[in-house]
XYZ file of C-alpha atoms in Angstrom:
329
model
C 31.830 114.694 35.625
C 35.455 115.580 36.259
C 37.715 112.638 37.015
C 39.085 114.400 40.078
C 35.729 114.147 41.823
C 34.924 110.940 43.643
C 31.568 109.428 42.671
C 28.921 108.929 45.384
C 29.724 106.111 47.772
C 28.151 102.714 47.242
C 29.852 100.809 50.044
C 32.039 101.071 53.143
C 34.659 103.800 52.922
C 37.955 104.552 54.574
C 40.518 107.264 54.038
C 43.231 106.040 51.710
C 45.980 107.711 53.759
C 49.185 108.015 51.725
C 47.413 106.325 48.802
C 44.900 109.170 48.548
C 45.113 111.064 45.259
C 43.014 113.917 43.934
C 40.632 113.826 46.898
C 39.600 110.211 46.346
C 38.361 107.740 48.944
C 39.315 104.071 49.076
C 36.269 101.798 48.735
C 36.168 98.050 49.225
C 34.418 95.459 47.066
C 34.139 91.703 46.529
C 34.528 89.993 43.135
C 35.936 86.671 41.934
C 36.528 85.570 45.534
C 38.825 88.550 46.133
C 38.648 91.748 48.175
C 39.371 94.793 46.005
C 40.323 98.141 47.520
C 39.715 100.826 44.898
C 40.194 104.583 44.550
C 37.866 104.329 41.525
C 34.183 103.987 42.411
C 33.058 100.637 40.964
C 29.294 100.606 41.331
C 29.044 97.336 39.449
C 30.743 95.431 42.283
C 29.377 94.264 45.615
C 30.492 96.413 48.591
C 32.670 94.787 51.248
C 33.952 95.719 54.685
C 37.365 97.437 54.795
C 40.153 94.872 55.162
C 43.548 94.043 53.692
C 42.752 93.859 49.950
C 43.910 91.166 47.553
C 44.037 93.758 44.754
C 44.556 97.515 45.187
C 43.332 99.940 42.514
C 45.059 103.309 42.936
C 44.683 106.517 40.900
C 47.949 108.229 39.997
C 50.556 108.781 37.269
C 51.672 105.811 35.175
C 54.968 106.121 33.306
C 53.767 104.894 29.928
C 53.126 106.965 26.817
C 49.433 107.272 26.015
C 48.563 106.756 22.299
C 48.606 110.018 20.395
C 46.026 109.112 17.778
C 42.317 109.425 18.522
C 40.931 106.078 19.609
C 44.429 104.566 19.701
C 45.622 101.771 21.994
C 49.022 100.670 23.275
C 50.060 97.649 25.346
C 53.271 96.317 26.872
C 53.631 93.013 28.717
C 56.436 92.098 31.121
C 56.659 89.118 33.494
C 55.393 91.082 36.517
C 54.054 94.293 34.949
C 51.480 94.884 32.224
C 50.672 98.262 30.684
C 47.399 98.938 28.870
C 46.510 102.335 27.451
C 43.451 103.661 25.641
C 43.778 107.204 24.319
C 40.144 108.050 25.119
C 40.099 106.509 28.617
C 43.503 106.330 30.288
C 46.489 104.159 31.139
C 46.535 101.147 33.453
C 49.473 99.334 35.061
C 49.070 95.863 36.615
C 51.891 95.086 39.053
C 52.631 91.703 40.636
C 48.977 90.623 40.147
C 48.039 92.597 43.261
C 47.978 96.260 42.240
C 46.404 98.238 39.400
C 47.478 101.857 38.911
C 45.064 104.043 36.926
C 46.069 107.247 35.136
C 42.822 108.688 33.687
C 42.700 110.683 30.485
C 41.594 114.313 31.034
C 37.892 114.637 31.821
C 37.227 110.889 32.113
C 34.938 109.944 35.006
C 34.722 106.774 37.086
C 31.917 105.004 35.132
C 34.019 105.114 31.958
C 37.192 104.069 33.813
C 35.267 101.099 35.189
C 34.541 99.819 31.691
C 38.110 98.628 30.896
C 38.942 98.134 34.587
C 36.282 95.445 35.005
C 36.983 93.971 31.578
C 40.451 93.462 30.083
C 42.419 95.027 32.965
C 40.887 92.885 35.704
C 40.933 89.847 33.384
C 44.703 90.163 32.973
C 45.164 90.663 36.728
C 43.201 87.452 37.372
C 45.277 85.681 34.727
C 48.436 86.842 36.493
C 47.052 85.370 39.717
C 47.040 81.918 38.116
C 43.383 81.663 37.106
C 42.207 80.597 33.659
C 40.175 83.509 32.285
C 37.741 83.159 29.375
C 35.934 85.826 27.364
C 32.525 84.303 28.029
C 29.444 84.250 30.263
C 28.626 81.681 32.945
C 25.385 80.549 34.581
C 24.763 78.290 37.600
C 22.252 75.553 36.807
C 21.501 73.836 40.075
C 24.744 72.594 41.626
C 26.657 72.851 38.337
C 27.496 75.646 35.928
C 27.689 76.245 32.196
C 29.877 78.558 30.139
C 28.844 80.322 26.929
C 31.658 81.192 24.506
C 31.451 82.550 20.987
C 32.398 85.266 18.554
C 31.045 88.785 18.932
C 27.323 88.746 18.234
C 26.961 85.014 18.864
C 24.607 85.675 21.784
C 26.633 84.848 24.918
C 25.049 87.462 27.167
C 21.646 87.059 25.511
C 21.624 83.324 26.211
C 22.795 83.998 29.770
C 19.953 86.508 30.187
C 17.408 83.957 28.935
C 18.765 81.443 31.459
C 18.353 83.997 34.269
C 14.785 84.671 33.157
C 14.194 80.889 33.366
C 15.225 80.940 37.037
C 18.941 80.141 36.890
C 21.677 82.262 38.474
C 24.328 84.469 36.896
C 27.896 83.646 37.852
C 29.671 86.160 35.659
C 29.375 87.973 32.332
C 32.207 88.833 29.930
C 35.061 87.738 32.251
C 34.856 84.090 33.400
C 37.561 83.133 35.911
C 38.175 79.446 36.629
C 40.078 78.049 39.598
C 41.874 74.884 38.458
C 43.754 74.217 41.697
C 41.786 70.962 42.067
C 42.618 69.136 38.812
C 39.476 67.009 39.065
C 36.984 69.852 39.462
C 37.264 73.207 37.631
C 35.407 75.879 39.614
C 33.865 79.073 38.218
C 34.326 82.007 40.595
C 31.385 84.421 40.980
C 32.127 87.792 39.393
C 29.556 90.494 40.025
C 25.793 90.835 39.401
C 25.807 92.601 36.050
C 24.841 91.550 32.534
C 25.488 93.612 29.389
C 22.680 93.386 26.840
C 21.920 95.036 23.524
C 18.624 96.914 23.391
C 16.793 94.344 21.251
C 17.906 91.477 23.508
C 16.909 93.355 26.653
C 13.477 94.139 25.189
C 12.921 90.497 24.221
C 14.149 88.917 27.455
C 13.009 91.528 30.009
C 14.812 90.467 33.171
C 12.498 91.842 35.854
C 15.048 91.876 38.672
C 17.530 94.142 36.850
C 18.251 97.878 37.012
C 19.397 99.349 33.701
C 22.327 101.752 34.017
C 22.919 104.710 31.655
C 25.368 104.194 28.805
C 28.846 105.379 29.803
C 29.926 106.207 26.236
C 28.046 106.662 22.928
C 30.177 104.023 21.182
C 29.333 101.309 23.729
C 26.465 99.364 22.198
C 25.292 97.402 25.257
C 23.558 98.608 28.407
C 24.563 97.473 31.887
C 21.860 95.498 33.690
C 22.538 95.358 37.427
C 20.807 92.344 38.968
C 19.027 92.764 42.297
C 18.440 89.019 42.389
C 19.472 85.978 40.371
C 23.207 86.032 41.209
C 25.261 83.064 42.461
C 27.565 84.165 45.299
C 29.611 80.970 45.652
C 31.944 79.141 43.273
C 30.223 76.404 41.243
C 31.776 73.394 39.427
C 31.924 73.792 35.642
C 29.893 71.084 33.882
C 29.537 72.289 30.293
C 31.133 74.702 27.850
C 28.943 75.733 24.928
C 30.459 77.325 21.827
C 27.606 79.367 20.366
C 26.806 79.448 16.661
C 23.779 80.728 14.771
C 21.597 77.971 13.301
C 18.151 77.288 11.871
C 17.130 75.366 14.985
C 18.430 74.808 18.504
C 20.871 71.908 18.635
C 23.706 70.660 20.842
C 26.598 68.706 19.314
C 29.613 67.370 21.273
C 32.945 68.737 20.096
C 35.711 66.140 19.717
C 38.908 66.622 21.676
C 40.622 67.992 18.576
C 38.068 70.816 18.470
C 37.547 71.397 22.196
C 41.048 72.564 23.092
C 41.419 75.074 20.204
C 38.010 76.553 21.097
C 39.034 77.151 24.715
C 42.340 78.676 23.638
C 40.583 80.910 21.095
C 38.158 82.325 23.656
C 40.585 82.645 26.566
C 40.914 86.295 27.481
C 44.676 86.623 27.297
C 44.842 85.469 23.669
C 42.956 88.629 22.667
C 46.282 90.422 23.157
C 48.307 87.919 21.121
C 51.452 85.988 21.920
C 53.050 89.077 23.475
C 50.827 88.712 26.556
C 52.094 85.186 27.328
C 55.491 86.163 28.692
C 57.940 83.986 30.650
C 56.299 80.729 31.827
C 52.731 81.904 31.225
C 52.515 80.361 27.745
C 53.097 76.805 28.967
C 50.907 77.331 32.037
C 48.103 78.714 29.893
C 48.205 75.792 27.457
C 48.207 73.333 30.362
C 45.178 75.041 31.937
C 43.219 75.049 28.680
C 43.985 71.354 28.146
C 42.943 70.556 31.726
C 39.619 72.336 31.285
C 38.973 70.621 27.931
C 39.622 67.211 29.518
C 37.421 67.752 32.581
C 34.485 69.698 31.113
C 32.142 68.631 28.327
C 32.581 71.000 25.378
C 29.582 71.311 23.048
C 28.568 73.327 20.022
C 25.276 75.083 20.722
C 23.276 76.226 17.704
C 21.060 79.140 18.730
C 18.084 79.814 16.419
C 17.911 83.167 14.691
C 15.209 85.352 16.209
C 15.098 86.289 19.874
C 11.592 84.876 20.217
C 13.113 81.385 19.888
C 15.833 81.709 22.531
C 13.720 79.562 24.858
C 14.414 76.557 22.626
C 18.121 76.831 23.412
C 17.393 77.248 27.140
C 15.340 74.019 27.193
C 18.107 72.082 25.430
C 20.724 73.364 27.889
C 18.587 72.407 30.876
C 18.055 68.893 29.498
C 21.750 68.499 28.673
C 22.895 69.517 32.168
C 20.222 67.367 33.827
C 21.342 64.338 31.805
C 24.945 65.012 32.811
C 23.985 65.234 36.501
C 22.047 61.976 36.352
C 24.937 60.237 34.597
C 27.203 61.184 37.465
């Protein structure tokens, strides 16, 4: 599909007026408590009525050199502007935390543009808006929520999928945005109803209320599972953070304060780009936010047994842990 062609509509539409580029139509969506007006069709998001958007996504030229090497990347971070470029996808400019300009690579269509847009690009925009953003998954368990962090392959999305199968609600996958405006109660903002799962995990968990989307690129190893049900639409207080590790049996171990803060910093989204992304006052603000979350939320190590057939053991431990925390309060 040529990038100049707008994908089929999935929500309310309005003409973009002077913003219109290459025959595109502005669509409106809701995610992370924000209204997003986008010239890129984002089928993963929930449609919204046209209104003044909190974030505008516009297609057009971005004055930043795209990497010349195949598969190359280039980034530049300024106090109010961030440039991210992938040679195979395109270049993105985040301005003043309220606008994202998208300059697609030749022949790239909207589903592939959406992949970085709804991952690192949106994560950095949310970070610029003052939210603490983690590379993690989050699930609502009753009136509280839990966060799953871990290295690649640790099973964040798989554990989240098992929790959904057990009747709990997805808050967000991959990009977890926390509102810390109330120092006493960190809140996880609902993202959008999609979970990315590897084939073996999807076969083992089998979430019945999900539609599996086609892969957008051969090198992407997880399929998009769009949930028709099982999604939390309101912000939920964060009760637990679990750092996932592989173990012989399911086990939960509290992390001491000396281990909790480094874990949150390690798995915060902005640190994936290194110190260069924490420009101006963002470094001190980011450290303060991570420390606040560590102090107000129980941080645990969660050992997940090897073998997908045993994922239910971890789910039962999480449910018991959260229930005990609720009763203690």
